[in-house]
mmCIF file of N, CA and C in Angstrom:
data_model
loop_
_atom_site.group_PDB
_atom_site.id
_atom_site.type_symbol
_atom_site.label_atom_id
_atom_site.label_comp_id
_atom_site.label_asym_id
_atom_site.label_seq_id
_atom_site.Cartn_x
_atom_site.Cartn_y
_atom_site.Cartn_z
ATOM 1 N N MET A 1 72.708 -28.285 35.044
ATOM 2 C CA MET A 1 71.317 -28.198 35.530
ATOM 3 C C MET A 1 70.664 -29.566 35.249
ATOM 4 N N THR A 2 69.673 -29.924 35.941
ATOM 5 C CA THR A 2 68.825 -31.297 35.666
ATOM 6 C C THR A 2 67.755 -30.906 34.762
ATOM 7 N N ILE A 3 67.153 -31.952 34.215
ATOM 8 C CA ILE A 3 65.915 -31.784 33.392
ATOM 9 C C ILE A 3 64.865 -30.978 34.101
ATOM 10 N N GLU A 4 64.615 -31.284 35.460
ATOM 11 C CA GLU A 4 63.570 -30.853 36.187
ATOM 12 C C GLU A 4 63.848 -29.304 36.324
ATOM 13 N N GLU A 5 65.210 -28.917 36.645
ATOM 14 C CA GLU A 5 65.414 -27.534 36.910
ATOM 15 C C GLU A 5 65.251 -26.704 35.494
ATOM 16 N N VAL A 6 65.595 -27.281 34.394
ATOM 17 C CA VAL A 6 65.368 -26.585 33.170
ATOM 18 C C VAL A 6 63.934 -26.417 32.877
ATOM 19 N N ARG A 7 63.129 -27.438 33.174
ATOM 20 C CA ARG A 7 61.636 -27.416 33.099
ATOM 21 C C ARG A 7 61.075 -26.187 33.845
ATOM 22 N N ARG A 8 61.619 -26.227 35.133
ATOM 23 C CA ARG A 8 61.004 -25.110 36.077
ATOM 24 C C ARG A 8 61.452 -23.800 35.387
ATOM 25 N N GLU A 9 62.684 -23.478 34.851
ATOM 26 C CA GLU A 9 62.998 -22.408 34.201
ATOM 27 C C GLU A 9 62.102 -21.982 33.066
ATOM 28 N N ILE A 10 61.881 -22.923 32.260
ATOM 29 C CA ILE A 10 60.899 -22.956 31.126
ATOM 30 C C ILE A 10 59.437 -22.555 31.626
ATOM 31 N N ASP A 11 59.076 -23.153 32.635
ATOM 32 C CA ASP A 11 57.752 -22.850 33.319
ATOM 33 C C ASP A 11 57.660 -21.329 33.732
ATOM 34 N N ARG A 12 58.817 -20.896 34.357
ATOM 35 C CA ARG A 12 58.796 -19.497 34.677
ATOM 36 C C ARG A 12 58.846 -18.612 33.565
ATOM 37 N N ILE A 13 59.556 -18.939 32.484
ATOM 38 C CA ILE A 13 59.511 -18.151 31.199
ATOM 39 C C ILE A 13 58.133 -18.040 30.699
ATOM 40 N N ASP A 14 57.533 -19.251 30.677
ATOM 41 C CA ASP A 14 56.124 -19.367 30.064
ATOM 42 C C ASP A 14 55.139 -18.430 31.004
ATOM 43 N N ALA A 15 55.209 -18.548 32.300
ATOM 44 C CA ALA A 15 54.368 -17.626 33.061
ATOM 45 C C ALA A 15 54.660 -16.103 32.668
ATOM 46 N N GLY A 16 55.902 -15.813 32.512
ATOM 47 C CA GLY A 16 56.209 -14.492 32.275
ATOM 48 C C GLY A 16 55.540 -13.990 30.882
ATOM 49 N N ILE A 17 55.680 -14.989 29.796
ATOM 50 C CA ILE A 17 55.131 -14.725 28.524
ATOM 51 C C ILE A 17 53.521 -14.485 28.684
ATOM 52 N N ILE A 18 52.923 -15.365 29.508
ATOM 53 C CA ILE A 18 51.540 -15.017 29.689
ATOM 54 C C ILE A 18 51.143 -13.734 30.445
ATOM 55 N N ASP A 19 51.993 -13.303 31.363
ATOM 56 C CA ASP A 19 51.839 -12.025 31.953
ATOM 57 C C ASP A 19 52.094 -10.850 30.848
ATOM 58 N N LEU A 20 52.992 -11.094 29.935
ATOM 59 C CA LEU A 20 53.108 -10.078 28.930
ATOM 60 C C LEU A 20 52.205 -10.104 28.004
ATOM 61 N N ILE A 21 51.381 -11.056 27.690
ATOM 62 C CA ILE A 21 50.158 -11.165 26.710
ATOM 63 C C ILE A 21 49.102 -10.513 27.347
ATOM 64 N N ALA A 22 49.070 -10.618 28.681
ATOM 65 C CA ALA A 22 47.903 -10.101 29.429
ATOM 66 C C ALA A 22 48.112 -8.571 29.433
ATOM 67 N N ALA A 23 49.286 -8.075 29.692
ATOM 68 C CA ALA A 23 49.623 -6.684 29.633
ATOM 69 C C ALA A 23 49.351 -6.120 28.250
ATOM 70 N N ARG A 24 49.573 -6.859 27.172
ATOM 71 C CA ARG A 24 49.430 -6.481 25.798
ATOM 72 C C ARG A 24 47.989 -6.248 25.622
ATOM 73 N N GLN A 25 47.015 -7.242 26.128
ATOM 74 C CA GLN A 25 45.617 -7.131 26.043
ATOM 75 C C GLN A 25 45.177 -5.951 26.731
ATOM 76 N N ALA A 26 45.663 -5.615 27.884
ATOM 77 C CA ALA A 26 45.250 -4.467 28.621
ATOM 78 C C ALA A 26 45.533 -3.255 27.724
ATOM 79 N N ALA A 27 46.688 -3.258 27.175
ATOM 80 C CA ALA A 27 47.029 -2.044 26.368
ATOM 81 C C ALA A 27 46.018 -1.921 25.080
ATOM 82 N N ALA A 28 45.782 -3.088 24.593
ATOM 83 C CA ALA A 28 44.622 -3.075 23.502
ATOM 84 C C ALA A 28 43.416 -2.408 23.873
ATOM 85 N N VAL A 29 42.966 -2.425 25.114
ATOM 86 C CA VAL A 29 41.730 -1.884 25.524
ATOM 87 C C VAL A 29 42.010 -0.379 25.607
ATOM 88 N N ARG A 30 43.148 0.029 26.137
ATOM 89 C CA ARG A 30 43.403 1.391 26.222
ATOM 90 C C ARG A 30 43.473 1.981 24.764
ATOM 91 N N MET A 31 43.974 1.261 23.822
ATOM 92 C CA MET A 31 44.229 1.575 22.372
ATOM 93 C C MET A 31 42.798 1.791 21.875
ATOM 94 N N ALA A 32 41.888 0.880 22.221
ATOM 95 C CA ALA A 32 40.537 0.897 21.547
ATOM 96 C C ALA A 32 39.954 2.267 22.078
ATOM 97 N N HIS A 33 40.034 2.717 23.232
ATOM 98 C CA HIS A 33 39.450 3.881 23.871
ATOM 99 C C HIS A 33 40.054 5.044 23.086
ATOM 100 N N GLU A 34 41.471 4.977 22.755
ATOM 101 C CA GLU A 34 42.000 6.135 22.014
ATOM 102 C C GLU A 34 41.620 6.117 20.607
ATOM 103 N N LYS A 35 41.474 5.065 19.960
ATOM 104 C CA LYS A 35 40.878 5.081 18.676
ATOM 105 C C LYS A 35 39.456 5.397 18.553
ATOM 106 N N TYR A 36 38.690 5.194 19.447
ATOM 107 C CA TYR A 36 37.342 5.653 19.434
ATOM 108 C C TYR A 36 37.326 7.122 19.633
ATOM 109 N N LEU A 37 38.010 7.762 20.481
ATOM 110 C CA LEU A 37 37.992 9.229 20.529
ATOM 111 C C LEU A 37 38.562 9.915 19.260
ATOM 112 N N ALA A 38 39.595 9.130 18.631
ATOM 113 C CA ALA A 38 40.081 9.639 17.270
ATOM 114 C C ALA A 38 39.271 9.399 16.092
ATOM 115 N N GLY A 39 38.122 8.472 16.385
ATOM 116 C CA GLY A 39 37.440 8.104 15.131
ATOM 117 C C GLY A 39 38.008 7.161 14.227
ATOM 118 N N ALA A 40 39.146 6.552 14.755
ATOM 119 C CA ALA A 40 40.050 5.468 13.896
ATOM 120 C C ALA A 40 39.352 4.022 13.904
ATOM 121 N N ALA A 41 39.587 3.394 12.960
ATOM 122 C CA ALA A 41 39.192 2.042 12.742
ATOM 123 C C ALA A 41 40.097 1.016 13.747
ATOM 124 N N VAL A 42 39.502 0.052 14.108
ATOM 125 C CA VAL A 42 40.403 -0.928 14.871
ATOM 126 C C VAL A 42 41.530 -1.457 14.128
ATOM 127 N N ARG A 43 41.315 -1.741 12.783
ATOM 128 C CA ARG A 43 42.565 -2.336 12.107
ATOM 129 C C ARG A 43 43.079 -1.277 11.261
ATOM 130 N N ASP A 44 44.466 -1.129 11.512
ATOM 131 C CA ASP A 44 45.291 -0.193 10.897
ATOM 132 C C ASP A 44 46.278 -1.135 10.170
ATOM 133 N N GLU A 45 45.923 -1.282 8.791
ATOM 134 C CA GLU A 45 46.849 -2.269 8.023
ATOM 135 C C GLU A 45 48.288 -1.817 7.912
ATOM 136 N N ALA A 46 48.403 -0.518 7.762
ATOM 137 C CA ALA A 46 49.907 0.012 7.517
ATOM 138 C C ALA A 46 50.669 -0.199 8.876
ATOM 139 N N ARG A 47 50.073 0.055 10.042
ATOM 140 C CA ARG A 47 50.645 -0.100 11.333
ATOM 141 C C ARG A 47 50.902 -1.739 11.391
ATOM 142 N N ARG A 48 49.864 -2.621 11.118
ATOM 143 C CA ARG A 48 50.088 -3.961 11.229
ATOM 144 C C ARG A 48 51.350 -4.549 10.434
ATOM 145 N N GLU A 49 51.326 -4.041 9.208
ATOM 146 C CA GLU A 49 52.395 -4.527 8.338
ATOM 147 C C GLU A 49 53.768 -3.980 8.937
ATOM 148 N N ALA A 50 53.929 -2.728 9.270
ATOM 149 C CA ALA A 50 55.175 -2.254 9.808
ATOM 150 C C ALA A 50 55.537 -2.914 11.083
ATOM 151 N N LEU A 51 54.626 -3.266 11.905
ATOM 152 C CA LEU A 51 54.908 -4.010 13.281
ATOM 153 C C LEU A 51 55.496 -5.412 12.759
ATOM 154 N N LEU A 52 54.786 -6.193 11.961
ATOM 155 C CA LEU A 52 55.125 -7.473 11.473
ATOM 156 C C LEU A 52 56.522 -7.523 10.919
ATOM 157 N N GLU A 53 56.887 -6.424 10.087
ATOM 158 C CA GLU A 53 58.173 -6.402 9.377
ATOM 159 C C GLU A 53 59.255 -6.091 10.525
ATOM 160 N N GLY A 54 58.971 -5.383 11.432
ATOM 161 C CA GLY A 54 59.995 -4.977 12.452
ATOM 162 C C GLY A 54 60.123 -6.299 13.355
ATOM 163 N N ILE A 55 59.069 -7.019 13.709
ATOM 164 C CA ILE A 55 59.211 -8.268 14.500
ATOM 165 C C ILE A 55 60.004 -9.290 13.657
ATOM 166 N N PHE A 56 59.900 -9.365 12.345
ATOM 167 C CA PHE A 56 60.570 -10.283 11.523
ATOM 168 C C PHE A 56 62.074 -10.026 11.676
ATOM 169 N N GLU A 57 62.412 -8.735 11.456
ATOM 170 C CA GLU A 57 63.813 -8.183 11.448
ATOM 171 C C GLU A 57 64.450 -8.526 12.765
ATOM 172 N N THR A 58 63.643 -8.221 13.932
ATOM 173 C CA THR A 58 64.227 -8.389 15.298
ATOM 174 C C THR A 58 64.441 -9.910 15.466
ATOM 175 N N ALA A 59 63.641 -10.801 14.951
ATOM 176 C CA ALA A 59 63.648 -12.278 15.084
ATOM 177 C C ALA A 59 65.009 -12.694 14.321
ATOM 178 N N VAL A 60 65.220 -12.103 13.370
ATOM 179 C CA VAL A 60 66.352 -12.399 12.505
ATOM 180 C C VAL A 60 67.682 -12.192 13.311
ATOM 181 N N GLU A 61 67.741 -10.916 13.784
ATOM 182 C CA GLU A 61 68.766 -10.366 14.721
ATOM 183 C C GLU A 61 69.046 -11.169 15.794
ATOM 184 N N LYS A 62 67.983 -11.804 16.451
ATOM 185 C CA LYS A 62 68.060 -12.616 17.653
ATOM 186 C C LYS A 62 68.335 -14.023 17.354
ATOM 187 N N GLN A 63 68.441 -14.385 16.053
ATOM 188 C CA GLN A 63 68.676 -15.783 15.560
ATOM 189 C C GLN A 63 67.329 -16.831 16.015
ATOM 190 N N VAL A 64 66.162 -16.203 15.911
ATOM 191 C CA VAL A 64 65.017 -16.936 16.235
ATOM 192 C C VAL A 64 64.189 -17.031 14.894
ATOM 193 N N ASP A 65 63.695 -18.195 14.726
ATOM 194 C CA ASP A 65 62.896 -18.393 13.437
ATOM 195 C C ASP A 65 61.885 -17.242 13.142
ATOM 196 N N PRO A 66 62.268 -16.370 12.103
ATOM 197 C CA PRO A 66 61.323 -15.194 11.994
ATOM 198 C C PRO A 66 59.988 -15.386 11.480
ATOM 199 N N VAL A 67 59.844 -16.560 10.772
ATOM 200 C CA VAL A 67 58.573 -16.907 10.117
ATOM 201 C C VAL A 67 57.720 -17.321 11.304
ATOM 202 N N GLN A 68 58.179 -18.167 12.320
ATOM 203 C CA GLN A 68 57.440 -18.532 13.344
ATOM 204 C C GLN A 68 56.922 -17.364 14.238
ATOM 205 N N VAL A 69 57.949 -16.549 14.470
ATOM 206 C CA VAL A 69 57.716 -15.399 15.321
ATOM 207 C C VAL A 69 56.728 -14.521 14.732
ATOM 208 N N ARG A 70 56.707 -14.337 13.454
ATOM 209 C CA ARG A 70 55.687 -13.573 12.803
ATOM 210 C C ARG A 70 54.315 -14.207 12.830
ATOM 211 N N ARG A 71 54.320 -15.507 12.743
ATOM 212 C CA ARG A 71 52.944 -16.293 13.139
ATOM 213 C C ARG A 71 52.435 -16.011 14.390
ATOM 214 N N ILE A 72 53.363 -16.037 15.515
ATOM 215 C CA ILE A 72 52.908 -15.700 16.807
ATOM 216 C C ILE A 72 52.395 -14.300 16.903
ATOM 217 N N PHE A 73 53.147 -13.326 16.419
ATOM 218 C CA PHE A 73 52.676 -11.897 16.440
ATOM 219 C C PHE A 73 51.340 -11.676 15.614
ATOM 220 N N GLU A 74 51.199 -12.333 14.587
ATOM 221 C CA GLU A 74 49.896 -12.321 13.925
ATOM 222 C C GLU A 74 48.800 -12.706 14.762
ATOM 223 N N ILE A 75 48.980 -13.782 15.522
ATOM 224 C CA ILE A 75 47.947 -14.271 16.577
ATOM 225 C C ILE A 75 47.788 -13.067 17.600
ATOM 226 N N LEU A 76 48.787 -12.585 18.094
ATOM 227 C CA LEU A 76 48.818 -11.536 19.104
ATOM 228 C C LEU A 76 47.855 -10.351 18.735
ATOM 229 N N ILE A 77 48.398 -9.971 17.358
ATOM 230 C CA ILE A 77 47.663 -8.829 16.826
ATOM 231 C C ILE A 77 46.173 -9.150 16.652
ATOM 232 N N GLU A 78 45.786 -10.202 16.155
ATOM 233 C CA GLU A 78 44.379 -10.734 16.072
ATOM 234 C C GLU A 78 43.692 -10.709 17.481
ATOM 235 N N MET A 79 44.380 -11.103 18.486
ATOM 236 C CA MET A 79 43.819 -11.118 19.847
ATOM 237 C C MET A 79 43.543 -9.643 20.286
ATOM 238 N N SER A 80 44.491 -8.722 19.886
ATOM 239 C CA SER A 80 44.365 -7.232 20.328
ATOM 240 C C SER A 80 43.164 -6.666 19.499
ATOM 241 N N GLU A 81 43.053 -6.968 18.170
ATOM 242 C CA GLU A 81 42.101 -6.409 17.525
ATOM 243 C C GLU A 81 40.720 -6.869 18.017
ATOM 244 N N GLU A 82 40.639 -8.354 18.309
ATOM 245 C CA GLU A 82 39.319 -8.696 18.871
ATOM 246 C C GLU A 82 38.953 -8.010 20.193
ATOM 247 N N ARG A 83 40.122 -7.720 21.087
ATOM 248 C CA ARG A 83 39.666 -7.104 22.314
ATOM 249 C C ARG A 83 39.318 -5.713 22.168
ATOM 250 N N GLN A 84 39.787 -5.128 21.086
ATOM 251 C CA GLN A 84 39.338 -3.626 20.784
ATOM 252 C C GLN A 84 37.838 -3.597 20.252
ATOM 253 N N ARG A 85 37.651 -4.647 19.452
ATOM 254 C CA ARG A 85 36.204 -4.923 18.867
ATOM 255 C C ARG A 85 35.308 -5.098 20.023
ATOM 256 N N GLU A 86 35.684 -5.970 21.014
ATOM 257 C CA GLU A 86 34.925 -6.280 22.110
ATOM 258 C C GLU A 86 34.554 -5.025 22.897
ATOM 259 N N TRP A 87 35.665 -4.179 23.206
ATOM 260 C CA TRP A 87 35.403 -2.942 23.889
ATOM 261 C C TRP A 87 34.434 -1.923 23.237
ATOM 262 N N SER A 88 34.504 -1.882 21.954
ATOM 263 C CA SER A 88 33.690 -1.038 21.216
ATOM 264 C C SER A 88 32.234 -1.746 20.893
ATOM 265 N N GLY A 89 31.942 -2.951 21.342
ATOM 266 C CA GLY A 89 30.690 -3.552 21.343
ATOM 267 C C GLY A 89 30.577 -4.337 20.016
ATOM 268 N N GLU A 90 31.775 -4.436 19.196
ATOM 269 C CA GLU A 90 31.550 -5.232 17.897
ATOM 270 C C GLU A 90 32.147 -6.564 18.038
ATOM 271 N N GLY A 91 32.671 -7.024 19.134
ATOM 272 C CA GLY A 91 33.449 -8.260 19.235
ATOM 273 C C GLY A 91 32.446 -9.543 19.627
ATOM 274 N N ASN A 92 33.206 -10.730 19.537
ATOM 275 C CA ASN A 92 32.530 -11.931 19.842
ATOM 276 C C ASN A 92 32.842 -12.568 21.155
ATOM 277 N N LEU A 93 33.605 -11.839 21.958
ATOM 278 C CA LEU A 93 34.160 -12.316 23.260
ATOM 279 C C LEU A 93 32.977 -12.153 24.362
ATOM 280 N N PRO A 94 32.862 -12.926 25.261
ATOM 281 C CA PRO A 94 31.772 -12.983 26.303
ATOM 282 C C PRO A 94 32.074 -11.681 27.188
#
């Protein structure tokens, strides 16, 4: 493969990652609705920690830097929580 071919492959992967982030955000809106109906708080600290622990273990298994992957997922979780707060009228998003 040439450098340009590998770059195109990376670009396709990056676009796929963005699509997955968008899908995760859409799921966060659905979660906000369910939490509202259940009277649950946006942040579930036990769920957050369990998710991050699982992500860390999966990254180790896949031989990807687990510390960096955890940081990425902390950002994704923050984005989801903000989307949920936005849906409930508590957020800062436009």
